[in-house]
Coordinates of C-alpha atoms and ligand atoms in Angstrom, one line a residue:
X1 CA -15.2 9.5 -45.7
X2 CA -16.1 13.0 -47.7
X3 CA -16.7 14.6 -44.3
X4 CA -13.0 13.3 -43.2
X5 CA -11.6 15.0 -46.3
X6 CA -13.1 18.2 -46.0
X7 CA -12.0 18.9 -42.6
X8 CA -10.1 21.6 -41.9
X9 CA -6.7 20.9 -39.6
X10 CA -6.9 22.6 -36.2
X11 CA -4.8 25.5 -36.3
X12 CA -1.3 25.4 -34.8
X13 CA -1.4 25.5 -31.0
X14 CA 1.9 27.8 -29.7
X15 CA 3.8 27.6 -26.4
X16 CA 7.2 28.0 -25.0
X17 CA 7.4 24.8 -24.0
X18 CA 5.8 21.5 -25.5
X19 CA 6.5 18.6 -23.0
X20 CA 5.8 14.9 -25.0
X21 CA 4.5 12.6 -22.3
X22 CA 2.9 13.2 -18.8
X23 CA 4.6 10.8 -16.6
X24 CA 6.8 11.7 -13.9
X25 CA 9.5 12.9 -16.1
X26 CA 7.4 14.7 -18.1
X27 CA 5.4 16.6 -15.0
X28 CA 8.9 17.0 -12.9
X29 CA 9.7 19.2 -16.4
X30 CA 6.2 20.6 -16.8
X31 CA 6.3 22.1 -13.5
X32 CA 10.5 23.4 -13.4
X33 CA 9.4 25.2 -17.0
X34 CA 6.4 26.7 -15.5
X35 CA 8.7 28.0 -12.4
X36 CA 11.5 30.0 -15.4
X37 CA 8.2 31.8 -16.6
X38 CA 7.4 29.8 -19.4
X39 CA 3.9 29.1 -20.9
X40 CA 3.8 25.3 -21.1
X41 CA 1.8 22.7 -22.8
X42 CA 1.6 19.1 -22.1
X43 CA 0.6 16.1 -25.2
X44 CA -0.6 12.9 -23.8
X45 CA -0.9 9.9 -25.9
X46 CA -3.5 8.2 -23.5
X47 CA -6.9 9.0 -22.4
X48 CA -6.7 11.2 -19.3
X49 CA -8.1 7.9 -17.3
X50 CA -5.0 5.8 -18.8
X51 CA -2.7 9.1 -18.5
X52 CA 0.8 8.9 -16.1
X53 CA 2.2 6.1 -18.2
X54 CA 4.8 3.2 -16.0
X55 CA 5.4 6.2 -13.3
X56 CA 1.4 5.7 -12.3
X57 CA 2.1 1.7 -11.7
X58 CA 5.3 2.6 -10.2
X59 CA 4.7 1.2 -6.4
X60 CA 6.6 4.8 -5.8
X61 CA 9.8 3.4 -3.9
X62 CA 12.8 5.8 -4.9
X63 CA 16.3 5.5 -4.1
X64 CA 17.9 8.8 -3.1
X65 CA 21.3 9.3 -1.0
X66 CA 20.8 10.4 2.2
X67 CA 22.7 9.7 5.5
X68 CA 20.1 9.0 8.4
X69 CA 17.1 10.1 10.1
X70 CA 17.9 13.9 9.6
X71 CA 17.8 14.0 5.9
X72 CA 14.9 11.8 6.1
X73 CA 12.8 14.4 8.0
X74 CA 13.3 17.3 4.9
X75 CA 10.8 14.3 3.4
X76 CA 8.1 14.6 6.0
X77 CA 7.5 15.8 8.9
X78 CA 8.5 12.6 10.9
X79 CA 8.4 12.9 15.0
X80 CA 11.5 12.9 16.6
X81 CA 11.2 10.0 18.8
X82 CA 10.8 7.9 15.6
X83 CA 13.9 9.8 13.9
X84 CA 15.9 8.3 16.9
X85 CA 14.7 5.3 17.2
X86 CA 14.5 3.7 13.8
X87 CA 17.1 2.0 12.2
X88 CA 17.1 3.7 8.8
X89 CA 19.5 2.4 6.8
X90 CA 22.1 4.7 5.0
X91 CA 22.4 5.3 1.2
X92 CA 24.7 8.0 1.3
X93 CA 26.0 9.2 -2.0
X94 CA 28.9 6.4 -2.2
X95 CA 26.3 3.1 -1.4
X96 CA 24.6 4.7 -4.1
X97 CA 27.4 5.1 -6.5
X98 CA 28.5 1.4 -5.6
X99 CA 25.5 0.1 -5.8
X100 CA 24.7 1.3 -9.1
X101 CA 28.1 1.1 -10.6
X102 CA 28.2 -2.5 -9.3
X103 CA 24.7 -3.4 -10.8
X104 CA 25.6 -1.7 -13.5
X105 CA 29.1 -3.2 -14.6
X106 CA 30.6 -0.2 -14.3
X107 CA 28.8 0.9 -17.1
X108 CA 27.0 3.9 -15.8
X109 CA 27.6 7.2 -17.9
X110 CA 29.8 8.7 -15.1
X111 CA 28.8 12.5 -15.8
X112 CA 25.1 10.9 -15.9
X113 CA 25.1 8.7 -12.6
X114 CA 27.0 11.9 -10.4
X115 CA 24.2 14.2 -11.4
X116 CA 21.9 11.5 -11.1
X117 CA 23.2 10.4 -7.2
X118 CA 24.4 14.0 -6.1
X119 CA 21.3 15.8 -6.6
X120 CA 18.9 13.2 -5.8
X121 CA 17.8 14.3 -2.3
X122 CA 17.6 17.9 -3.4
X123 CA 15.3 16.5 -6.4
X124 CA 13.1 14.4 -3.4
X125 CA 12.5 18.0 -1.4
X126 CA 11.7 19.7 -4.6
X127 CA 9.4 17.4 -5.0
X128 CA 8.2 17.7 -1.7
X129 CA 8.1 21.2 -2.7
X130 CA 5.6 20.4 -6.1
X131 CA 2.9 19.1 -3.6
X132 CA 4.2 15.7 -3.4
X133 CA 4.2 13.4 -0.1
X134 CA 6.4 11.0 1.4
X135 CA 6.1 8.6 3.9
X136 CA 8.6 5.7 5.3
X137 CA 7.8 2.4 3.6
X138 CA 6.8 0.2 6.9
X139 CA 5.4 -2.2 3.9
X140 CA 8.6 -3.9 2.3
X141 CA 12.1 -4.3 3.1
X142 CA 11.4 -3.4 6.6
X143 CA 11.4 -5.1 10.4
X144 CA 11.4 -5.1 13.8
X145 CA 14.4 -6.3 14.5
X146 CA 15.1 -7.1 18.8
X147 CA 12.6 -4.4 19.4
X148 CA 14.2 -1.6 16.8
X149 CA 12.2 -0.5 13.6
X150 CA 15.3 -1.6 11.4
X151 CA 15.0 -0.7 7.5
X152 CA 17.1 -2.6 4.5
X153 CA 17.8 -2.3 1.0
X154 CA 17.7 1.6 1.2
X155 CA 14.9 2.7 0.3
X156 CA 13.4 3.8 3.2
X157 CA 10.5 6.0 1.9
X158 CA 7.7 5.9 -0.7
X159 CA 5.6 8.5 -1.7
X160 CA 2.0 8.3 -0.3
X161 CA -0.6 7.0 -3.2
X162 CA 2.6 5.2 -4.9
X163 CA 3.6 6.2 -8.4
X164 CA 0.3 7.1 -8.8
X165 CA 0.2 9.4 -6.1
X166 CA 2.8 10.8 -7.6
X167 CA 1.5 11.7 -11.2
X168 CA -1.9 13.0 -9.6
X169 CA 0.3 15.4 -7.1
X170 CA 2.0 16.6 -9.9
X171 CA -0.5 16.7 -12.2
X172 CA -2.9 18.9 -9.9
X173 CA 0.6 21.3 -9.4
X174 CA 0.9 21.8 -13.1
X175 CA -2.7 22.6 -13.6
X176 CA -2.5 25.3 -11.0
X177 CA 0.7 26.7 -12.7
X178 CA -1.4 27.2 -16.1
X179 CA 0.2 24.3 -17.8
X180 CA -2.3 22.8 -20.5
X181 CA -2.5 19.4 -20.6
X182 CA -3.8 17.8 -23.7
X183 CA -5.0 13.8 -24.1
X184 CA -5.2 10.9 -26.3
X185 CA -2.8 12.6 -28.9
X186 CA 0.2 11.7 -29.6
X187 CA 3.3 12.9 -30.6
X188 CA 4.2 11.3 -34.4
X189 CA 7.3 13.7 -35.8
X190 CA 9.3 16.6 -34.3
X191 CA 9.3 20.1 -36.5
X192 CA 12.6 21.5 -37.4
X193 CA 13.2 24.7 -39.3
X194 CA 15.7 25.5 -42.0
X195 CA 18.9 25.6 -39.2
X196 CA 18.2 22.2 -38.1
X197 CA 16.5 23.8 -34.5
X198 CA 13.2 21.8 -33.1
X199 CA 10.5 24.2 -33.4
X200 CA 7.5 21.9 -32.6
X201 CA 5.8 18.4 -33.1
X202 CA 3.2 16.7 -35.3
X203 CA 0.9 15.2 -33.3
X204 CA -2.5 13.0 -34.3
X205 CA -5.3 12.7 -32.4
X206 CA -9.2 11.8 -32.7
X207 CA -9.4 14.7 -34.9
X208 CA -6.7 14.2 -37.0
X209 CA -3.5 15.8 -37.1
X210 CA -2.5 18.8 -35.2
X211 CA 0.7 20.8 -35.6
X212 CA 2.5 22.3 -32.0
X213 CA 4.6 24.7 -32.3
X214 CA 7.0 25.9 -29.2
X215 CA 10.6 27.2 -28.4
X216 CA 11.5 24.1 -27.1
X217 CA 10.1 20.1 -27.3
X218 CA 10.8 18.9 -24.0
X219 CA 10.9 14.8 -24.7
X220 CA 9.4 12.4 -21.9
X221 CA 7.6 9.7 -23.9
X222 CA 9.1 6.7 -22.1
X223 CA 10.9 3.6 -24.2
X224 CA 9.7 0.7 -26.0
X225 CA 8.8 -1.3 -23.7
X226 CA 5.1 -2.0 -24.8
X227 CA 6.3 -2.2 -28.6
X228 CA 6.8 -6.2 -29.3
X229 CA 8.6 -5.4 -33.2
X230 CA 11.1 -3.4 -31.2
X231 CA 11.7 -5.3 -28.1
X232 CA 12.3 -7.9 -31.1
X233 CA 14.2 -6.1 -32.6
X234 CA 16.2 -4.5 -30.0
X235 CA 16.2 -6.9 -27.1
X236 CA 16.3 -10.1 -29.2
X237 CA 13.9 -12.9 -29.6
X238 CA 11.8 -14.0 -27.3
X239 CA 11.5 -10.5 -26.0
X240 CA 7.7 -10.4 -28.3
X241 CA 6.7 -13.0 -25.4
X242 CA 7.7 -10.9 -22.6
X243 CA 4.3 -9.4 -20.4
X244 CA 4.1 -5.9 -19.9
X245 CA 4.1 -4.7 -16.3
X246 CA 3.2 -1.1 -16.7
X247 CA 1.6 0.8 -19.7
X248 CA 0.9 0.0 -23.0
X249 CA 1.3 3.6 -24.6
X250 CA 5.3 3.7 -24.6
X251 CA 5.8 2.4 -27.7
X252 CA 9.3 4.0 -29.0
X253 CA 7.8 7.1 -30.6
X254 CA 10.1 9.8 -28.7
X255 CA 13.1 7.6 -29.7
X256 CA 12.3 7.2 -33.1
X257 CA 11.1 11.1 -33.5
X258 CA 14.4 11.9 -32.0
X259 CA 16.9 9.4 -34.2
X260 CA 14.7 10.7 -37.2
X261 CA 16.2 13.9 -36.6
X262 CA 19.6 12.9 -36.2
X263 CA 19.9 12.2 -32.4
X264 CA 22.3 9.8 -31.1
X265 CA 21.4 6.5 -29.8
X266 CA 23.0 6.2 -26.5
X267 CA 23.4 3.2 -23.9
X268 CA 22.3 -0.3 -23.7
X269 CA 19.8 -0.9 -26.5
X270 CA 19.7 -4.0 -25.8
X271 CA 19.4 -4.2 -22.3
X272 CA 16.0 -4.0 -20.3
X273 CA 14.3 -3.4 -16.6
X274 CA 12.6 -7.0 -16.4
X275 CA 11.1 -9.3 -13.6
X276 CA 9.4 -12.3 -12.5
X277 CA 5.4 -11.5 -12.8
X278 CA 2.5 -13.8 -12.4
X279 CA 2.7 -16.5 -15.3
X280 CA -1.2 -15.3 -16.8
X281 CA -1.1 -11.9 -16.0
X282 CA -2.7 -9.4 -18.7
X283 CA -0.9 -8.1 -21.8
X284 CA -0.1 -5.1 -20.5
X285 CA 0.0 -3.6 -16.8
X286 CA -3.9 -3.4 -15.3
X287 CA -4.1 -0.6 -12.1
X288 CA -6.8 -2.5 -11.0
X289 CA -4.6 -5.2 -9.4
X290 CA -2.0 -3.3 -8.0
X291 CA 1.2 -5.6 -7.0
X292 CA -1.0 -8.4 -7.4
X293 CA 1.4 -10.0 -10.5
X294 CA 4.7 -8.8 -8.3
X295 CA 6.6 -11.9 -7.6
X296 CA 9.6 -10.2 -5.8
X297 CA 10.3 -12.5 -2.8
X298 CA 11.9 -15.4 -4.7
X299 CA 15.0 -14.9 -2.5
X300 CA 13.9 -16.8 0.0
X301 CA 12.6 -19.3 -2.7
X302 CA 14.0 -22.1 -4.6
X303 CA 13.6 -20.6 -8.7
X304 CA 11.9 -23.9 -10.6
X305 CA 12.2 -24.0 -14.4
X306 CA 10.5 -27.0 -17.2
X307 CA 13.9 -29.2 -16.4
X308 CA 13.2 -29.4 -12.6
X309 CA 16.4 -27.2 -12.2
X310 CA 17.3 -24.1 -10.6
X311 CA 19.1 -21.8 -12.7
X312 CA 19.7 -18.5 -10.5
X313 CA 21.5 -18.2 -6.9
X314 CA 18.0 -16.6 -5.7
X315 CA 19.9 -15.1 -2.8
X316 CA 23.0 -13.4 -3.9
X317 CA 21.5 -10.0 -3.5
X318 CA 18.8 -8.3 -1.5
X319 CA 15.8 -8.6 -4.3
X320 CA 16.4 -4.7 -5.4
X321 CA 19.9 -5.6 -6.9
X322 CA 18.2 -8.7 -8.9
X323 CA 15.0 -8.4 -9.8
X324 CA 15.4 -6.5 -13.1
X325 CA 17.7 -9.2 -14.8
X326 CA 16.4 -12.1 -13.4
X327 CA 12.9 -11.4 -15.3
X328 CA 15.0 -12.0 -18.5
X329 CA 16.1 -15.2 -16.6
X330 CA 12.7 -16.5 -16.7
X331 CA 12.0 -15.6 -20.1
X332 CA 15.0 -17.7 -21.2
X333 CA 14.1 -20.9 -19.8
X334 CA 11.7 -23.8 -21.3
X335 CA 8.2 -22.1 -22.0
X336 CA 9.4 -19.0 -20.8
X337 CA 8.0 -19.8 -16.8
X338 CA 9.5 -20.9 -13.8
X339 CA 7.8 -21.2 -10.0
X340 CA 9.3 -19.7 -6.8
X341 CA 8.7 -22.4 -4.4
X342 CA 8.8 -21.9 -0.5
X343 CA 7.4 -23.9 2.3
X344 CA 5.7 -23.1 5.6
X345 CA 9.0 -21.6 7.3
X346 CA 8.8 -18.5 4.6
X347 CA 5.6 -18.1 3.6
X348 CA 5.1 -15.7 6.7
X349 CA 8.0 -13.8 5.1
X350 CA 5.9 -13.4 1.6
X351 CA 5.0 -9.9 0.4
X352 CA 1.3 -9.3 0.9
X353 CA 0.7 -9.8 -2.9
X354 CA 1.6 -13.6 -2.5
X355 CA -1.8 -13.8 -0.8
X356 CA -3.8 -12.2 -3.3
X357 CA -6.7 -14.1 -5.0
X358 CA -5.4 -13.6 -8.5
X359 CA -2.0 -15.5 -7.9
X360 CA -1.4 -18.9 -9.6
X361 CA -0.2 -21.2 -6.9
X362 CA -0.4 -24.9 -6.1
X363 CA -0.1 -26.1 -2.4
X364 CA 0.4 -29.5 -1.4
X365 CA 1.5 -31.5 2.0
X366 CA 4.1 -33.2 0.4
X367 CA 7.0 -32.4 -2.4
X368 CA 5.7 -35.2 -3.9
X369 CA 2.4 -33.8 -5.1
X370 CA 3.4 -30.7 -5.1
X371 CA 6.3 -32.2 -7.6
X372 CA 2.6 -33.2 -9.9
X373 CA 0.6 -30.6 -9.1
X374 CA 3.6 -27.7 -11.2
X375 CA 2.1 -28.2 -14.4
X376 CA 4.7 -28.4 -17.2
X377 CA 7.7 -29.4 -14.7
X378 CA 9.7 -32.3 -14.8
X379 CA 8.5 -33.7 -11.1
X380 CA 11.4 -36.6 -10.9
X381 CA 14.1 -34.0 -11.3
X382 CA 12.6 -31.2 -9.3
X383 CA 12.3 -34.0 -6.3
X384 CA 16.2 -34.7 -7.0
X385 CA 16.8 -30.7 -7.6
X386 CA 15.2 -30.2 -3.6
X387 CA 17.2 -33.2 -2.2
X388 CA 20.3 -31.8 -3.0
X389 CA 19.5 -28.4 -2.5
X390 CA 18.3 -29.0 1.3
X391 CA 21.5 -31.4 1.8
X392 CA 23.5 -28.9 0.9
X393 CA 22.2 -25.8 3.5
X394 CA 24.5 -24.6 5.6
X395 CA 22.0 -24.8 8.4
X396 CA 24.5 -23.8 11.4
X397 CA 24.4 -20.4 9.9
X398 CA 21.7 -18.6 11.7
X399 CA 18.3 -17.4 9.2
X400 CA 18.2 -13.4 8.9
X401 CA 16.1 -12.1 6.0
X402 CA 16.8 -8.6 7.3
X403 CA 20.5 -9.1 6.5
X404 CA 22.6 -10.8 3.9
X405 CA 23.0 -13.6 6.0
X406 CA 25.7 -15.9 4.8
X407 CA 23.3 -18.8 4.9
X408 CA 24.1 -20.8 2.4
X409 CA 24.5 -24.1 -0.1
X410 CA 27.7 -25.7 0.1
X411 CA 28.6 -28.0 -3.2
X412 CA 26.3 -27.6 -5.7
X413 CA 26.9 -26.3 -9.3
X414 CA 24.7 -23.7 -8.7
X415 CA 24.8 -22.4 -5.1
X416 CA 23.1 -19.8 -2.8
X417 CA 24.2 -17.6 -1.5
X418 CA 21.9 -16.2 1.2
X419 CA 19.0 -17.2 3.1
X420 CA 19.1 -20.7 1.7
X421 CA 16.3 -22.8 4.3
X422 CA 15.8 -26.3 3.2
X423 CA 12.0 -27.2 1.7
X424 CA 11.0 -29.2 4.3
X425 CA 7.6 -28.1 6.2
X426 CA 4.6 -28.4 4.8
X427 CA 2.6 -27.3 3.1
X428 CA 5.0 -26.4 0.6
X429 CA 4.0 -23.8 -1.9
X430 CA 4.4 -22.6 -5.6
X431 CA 3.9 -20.0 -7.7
X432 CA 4.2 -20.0 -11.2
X433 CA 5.5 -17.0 -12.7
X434 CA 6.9 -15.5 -16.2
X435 CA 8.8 -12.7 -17.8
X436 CA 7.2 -9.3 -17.1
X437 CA 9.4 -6.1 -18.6
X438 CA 9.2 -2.6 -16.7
X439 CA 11.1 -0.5 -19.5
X440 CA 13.7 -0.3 -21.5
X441 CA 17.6 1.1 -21.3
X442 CA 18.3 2.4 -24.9
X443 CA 17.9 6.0 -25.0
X444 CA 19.3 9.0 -26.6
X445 CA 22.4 11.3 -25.7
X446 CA 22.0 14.5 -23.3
X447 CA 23.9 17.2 -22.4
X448 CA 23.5 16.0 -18.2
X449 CA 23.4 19.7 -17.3
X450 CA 21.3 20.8 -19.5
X451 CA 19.0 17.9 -20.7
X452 CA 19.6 19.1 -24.3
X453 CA 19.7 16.5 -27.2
X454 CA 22.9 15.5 -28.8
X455 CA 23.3 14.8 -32.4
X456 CA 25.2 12.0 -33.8
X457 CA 28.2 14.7 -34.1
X458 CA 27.6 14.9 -30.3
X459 CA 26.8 18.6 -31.0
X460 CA 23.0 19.7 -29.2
X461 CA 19.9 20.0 -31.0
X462 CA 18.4 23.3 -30.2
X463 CA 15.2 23.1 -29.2
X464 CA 15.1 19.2 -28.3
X465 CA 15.5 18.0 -24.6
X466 CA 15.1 14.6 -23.2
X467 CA 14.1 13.2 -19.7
X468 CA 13.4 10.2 -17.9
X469 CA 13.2 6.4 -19.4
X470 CA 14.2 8.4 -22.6
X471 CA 17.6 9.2 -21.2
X472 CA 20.5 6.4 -22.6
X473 CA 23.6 5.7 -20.7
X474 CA 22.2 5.4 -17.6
X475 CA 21.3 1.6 -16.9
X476 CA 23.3 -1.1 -18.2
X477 CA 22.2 -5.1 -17.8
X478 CA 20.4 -4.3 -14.4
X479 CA 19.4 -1.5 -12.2
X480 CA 19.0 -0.9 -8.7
X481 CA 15.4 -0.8 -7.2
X482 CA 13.8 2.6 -6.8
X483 CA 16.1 4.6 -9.3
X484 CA 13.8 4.7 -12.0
X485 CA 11.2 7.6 -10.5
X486 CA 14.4 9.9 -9.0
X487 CA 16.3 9.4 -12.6
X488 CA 13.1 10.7 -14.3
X489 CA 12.9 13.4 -11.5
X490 CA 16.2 15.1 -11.5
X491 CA 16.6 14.8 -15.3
X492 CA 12.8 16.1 -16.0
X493 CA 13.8 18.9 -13.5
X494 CA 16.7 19.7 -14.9
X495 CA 15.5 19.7 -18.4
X496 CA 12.4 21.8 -18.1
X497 CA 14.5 24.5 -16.2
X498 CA 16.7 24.9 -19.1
X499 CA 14.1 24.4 -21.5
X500 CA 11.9 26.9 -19.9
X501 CA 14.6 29.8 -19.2
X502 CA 16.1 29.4 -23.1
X503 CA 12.1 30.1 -24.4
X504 CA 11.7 32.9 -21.9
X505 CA 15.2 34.7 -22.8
X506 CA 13.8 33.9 -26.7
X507 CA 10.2 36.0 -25.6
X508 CA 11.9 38.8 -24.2
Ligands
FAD1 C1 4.9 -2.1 -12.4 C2 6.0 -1.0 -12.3 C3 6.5 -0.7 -11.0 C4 7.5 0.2 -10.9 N1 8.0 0.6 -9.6 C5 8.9 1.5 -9.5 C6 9.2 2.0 -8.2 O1 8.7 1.7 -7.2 N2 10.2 3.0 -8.1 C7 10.9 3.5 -9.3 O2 11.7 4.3 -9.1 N3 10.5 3.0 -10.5 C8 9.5 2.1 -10.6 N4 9.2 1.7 -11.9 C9 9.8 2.3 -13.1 C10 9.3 3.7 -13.3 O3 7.9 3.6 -13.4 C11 9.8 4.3 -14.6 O4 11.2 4.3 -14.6 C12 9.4 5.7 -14.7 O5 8.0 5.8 -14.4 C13 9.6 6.3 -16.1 O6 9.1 7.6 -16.1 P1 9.0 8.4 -17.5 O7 8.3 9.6 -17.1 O8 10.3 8.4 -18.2 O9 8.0 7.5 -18.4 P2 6.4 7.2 -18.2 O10 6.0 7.4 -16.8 O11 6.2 5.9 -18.8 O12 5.7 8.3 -19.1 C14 5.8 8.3 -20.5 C15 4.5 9.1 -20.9 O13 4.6 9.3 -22.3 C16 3.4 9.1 -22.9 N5 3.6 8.8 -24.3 C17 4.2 7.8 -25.0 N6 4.3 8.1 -26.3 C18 3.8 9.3 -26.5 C19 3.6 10.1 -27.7 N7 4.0 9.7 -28.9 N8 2.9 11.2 -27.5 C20 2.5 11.7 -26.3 N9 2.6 10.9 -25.2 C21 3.3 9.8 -25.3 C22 2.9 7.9 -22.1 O14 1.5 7.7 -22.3 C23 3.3 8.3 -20.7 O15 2.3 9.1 -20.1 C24 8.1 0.8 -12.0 C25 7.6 0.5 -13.3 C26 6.5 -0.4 -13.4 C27 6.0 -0.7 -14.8

């Protein structure tokens, strides 16, 4: 105890830039500050083995506009018989404006979302550019279709090693540049001087406290996500219950820091990224297991709560326009689980992770047992929910899982829309699943060009930018797959740039 009293605080550490995080957002503004000239230091709350926060379990998917094979290859170096002969899709930049204005209720920050959607390819070759690799994502979402490669939901590419491929290429790039990154300490309080302007942070550590001072705090500390109190408090309750899909180090400081200081809250506090997950997956997100708790083929499945009900039209979307409201679907129903039940016709159709050994599934030959076998479900009504349901498919309609297909339930209360195939070949299979959140949608308010802070007067805070989950007014209710990882890199980009060239003109 003495000994802890007596020892002296390191001294202050000084940089140009102090980035708070080391996620993609973080790195994507490590690396553009390094590029203006400026000397750059990086605080990580978590070990270096635990570093990279939700972008190291992102599976690395990202949504960019482009319009064919052409902007594709800028990616990677793809041959051009493939460039010809693949179906790829299109997201030019209006699918991706509708898309996420329409996932989004219209909602979207419009200054936000054109910046976001009009620079994302150039944000994927600078990438590219920062050591990162891409490659076309053969795994999900993709087919052969009468003989063609044929891609949907577009998102044609992934970046080799997923998200955590992407944190270690970045990583590496930033270590070259000079950048200093620093581990298990964490940001606790920003530093302002007498006018108000950031001029470093507080941080703890191991050692105790250490003060960093630097021309600029660049902020890319992720949400709350991992913080129960505030999903409580924020999201609403229930929301403590909720498993964690990615890290468990994003616990809200960066907001709170920055709304200490007089930032303004911006965008959908109470709104969250949140899917179906495997019912006894861990606390918090494990690397180890990979997908393993991913439970994102329930289109083609009938949604099973406590009642024996369905309560979602599984297949009104392609999954990547779903997935991240129906999570808070599941957490609202009876004991906060559902299963996604399919039977033999499907199962093929699964995502590998269905497979894996750490799924919770029951099988059975008939919907009878099956019906006994889904612990906590109301078998009589689930056998009445299926009866319906399968007298209701509209099975004239052909079954295409690569398209929205029209196939659908005819005269229930609750229809679907697509890909609706009644349960009827054994063995018939369910998995029992639960709420897992990804992040969270309250942010603060930046100035889109610049990345800068806004007070509550809406005028910036010098010194204080923001990037990536941290960012408000982006998402609202739901979000379209993939955006997450391009929204942290354009916005990282764009805020260490500015960061970096205002400490350099400040040096010189
Ligand atoms: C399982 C899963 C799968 C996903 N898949 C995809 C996908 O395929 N495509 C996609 O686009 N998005 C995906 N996402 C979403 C995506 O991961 C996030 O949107 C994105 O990674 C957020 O990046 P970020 O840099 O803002 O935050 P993070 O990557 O979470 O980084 C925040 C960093 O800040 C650190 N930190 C927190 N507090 C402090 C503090 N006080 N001091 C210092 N450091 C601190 C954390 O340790 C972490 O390193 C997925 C998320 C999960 C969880």
């Amino acid at each position: 105890m003495a000994q802890k009293k007596n020892r002296k605080p390191a001294p202050a550490h000084v940089c140009d830039v102090l980035v708070v995080g080391r996620g993609n957002a973080a790195l994507c503004a490590a690396n553009a500050a390094a590029d203006r000239g400026a000397t750059v230091t990086v605080l990580e709350a978590a070990p270096e083995d635990e570093a990279g926060g939700n972008s190291r379990f992102a599976g690395g998917v990202m949504r960019f506009a482009y319009d064919g094979g052409r902007d594709l290859a800028k990616l990677c170096d793809l041959p051009e018989k493939e460039i010809q002969e693949t179906a790829w899709d299109s997201n030019t930049v209006n699918e991706f404006y509708d898309d996420l204005y329409r996932v989004t209720s219209y909602r979207s920050d419009p200054e936000l979302s054109e910046i976001l959607i009009t620079r994302s390819l150039d944000a994927m070759v600078w990438l590219r550019s920062q050591g990162v690799s891409f490659t076309p994502n053969y795994r999900h979402q993709s087919a052969v279709v009468d003989g063609k490669r044929r891609f949907f939901g577009r998102m044609p590419f992934w970046v080799v090693g997923g998200g955590a491929g992407l944190v270690d290429y970045l990583a590496k790039t930033a270590l070259r540049k000079g950048v200093e990154i620093f581990y298990e300490i964490r940001a606790v309080s920003l530093i302002t001087d007498d006018d108000g302007r950031v001029v470093g942070v507080e941080a703890r550590g191991r050692d105790g406290r250490r003060r960093f001072e630097a021309s600029a705090v660049v902020l890319a500390c992720g949400g709350f996500e991992a913080n129960p109190e505030m999903r409580t408090r924020y999201l609403g309750p229930g929301w403590e219950l909720a498993k964690v899909r990615g890290s468990r180090f994003n616990v809200g400081d960066g907001l709170k820091m920055a709304l200490d200081i007089g930032a303004a809250p911006y965008g959908n506090w109470s709104g969250r990224h949140a899917t179906s997950w495997e019912r006894y997956a861990p606390e918090f997100g494990d690397l180890s297991m990979l997908e393993s708790s991913y439970r994102h083929s329930f289109p083609l499945s009938l949604m099973i709560n406590a009642n024996g009900k369905r309560f979602v039209d599984e297949g009104i979307e392609f999954y990547n326009y779903t997935y991240a409201k129906y999570g808070a679907e599941v957490l609202n129903q009876p004991g906060q689980f559902a299963y996604q039940v399919f039977d033999a016709k499907t199962k093929p159709l699964l995502r590998p992770e269905y497979g894996d050994k750490t799924v919770t599934k029951v099988v059975a030959d008939t919907l009878e047992e099956l019906a006994h076998k889904m612990e906590g479900v109301d078998a009589r009504a689930f056998l009445e929910t299926v009866r319906e349901f399968n007298a209701a498919v509209q099975t004239h309609v052909p079954f295409d899982h690569s398209i929205k297909d029209g196939r659908c339930t005819k005269g229930l209360a609750l229809n679907k829309s697509n890909w609706a195939n009644p349960l009827d070949t054994p063995p018939f299979e369910a998995y029992a699943t639960t709420c897992g959140i990804t992040f969270t949608f309250g942010g603060v308010r930046i100035v889109p060009e610049t990345g800068q802070v806004l007070d509550v007067n809406f005028h910036p805070i010098e010194g204080l930018y923001a990037a990536g989950e941290m960012v408000g007014g982006i998402f609202y209710f739901n979000y379209p797959a993939g955006t997450g990882l391009v929204s942290g890199t354009v916005f990282g980009r764009i805020a260490g740039t500015a960061a970096g060239e205002t400490a350099v003109a400040e040096r010189s």
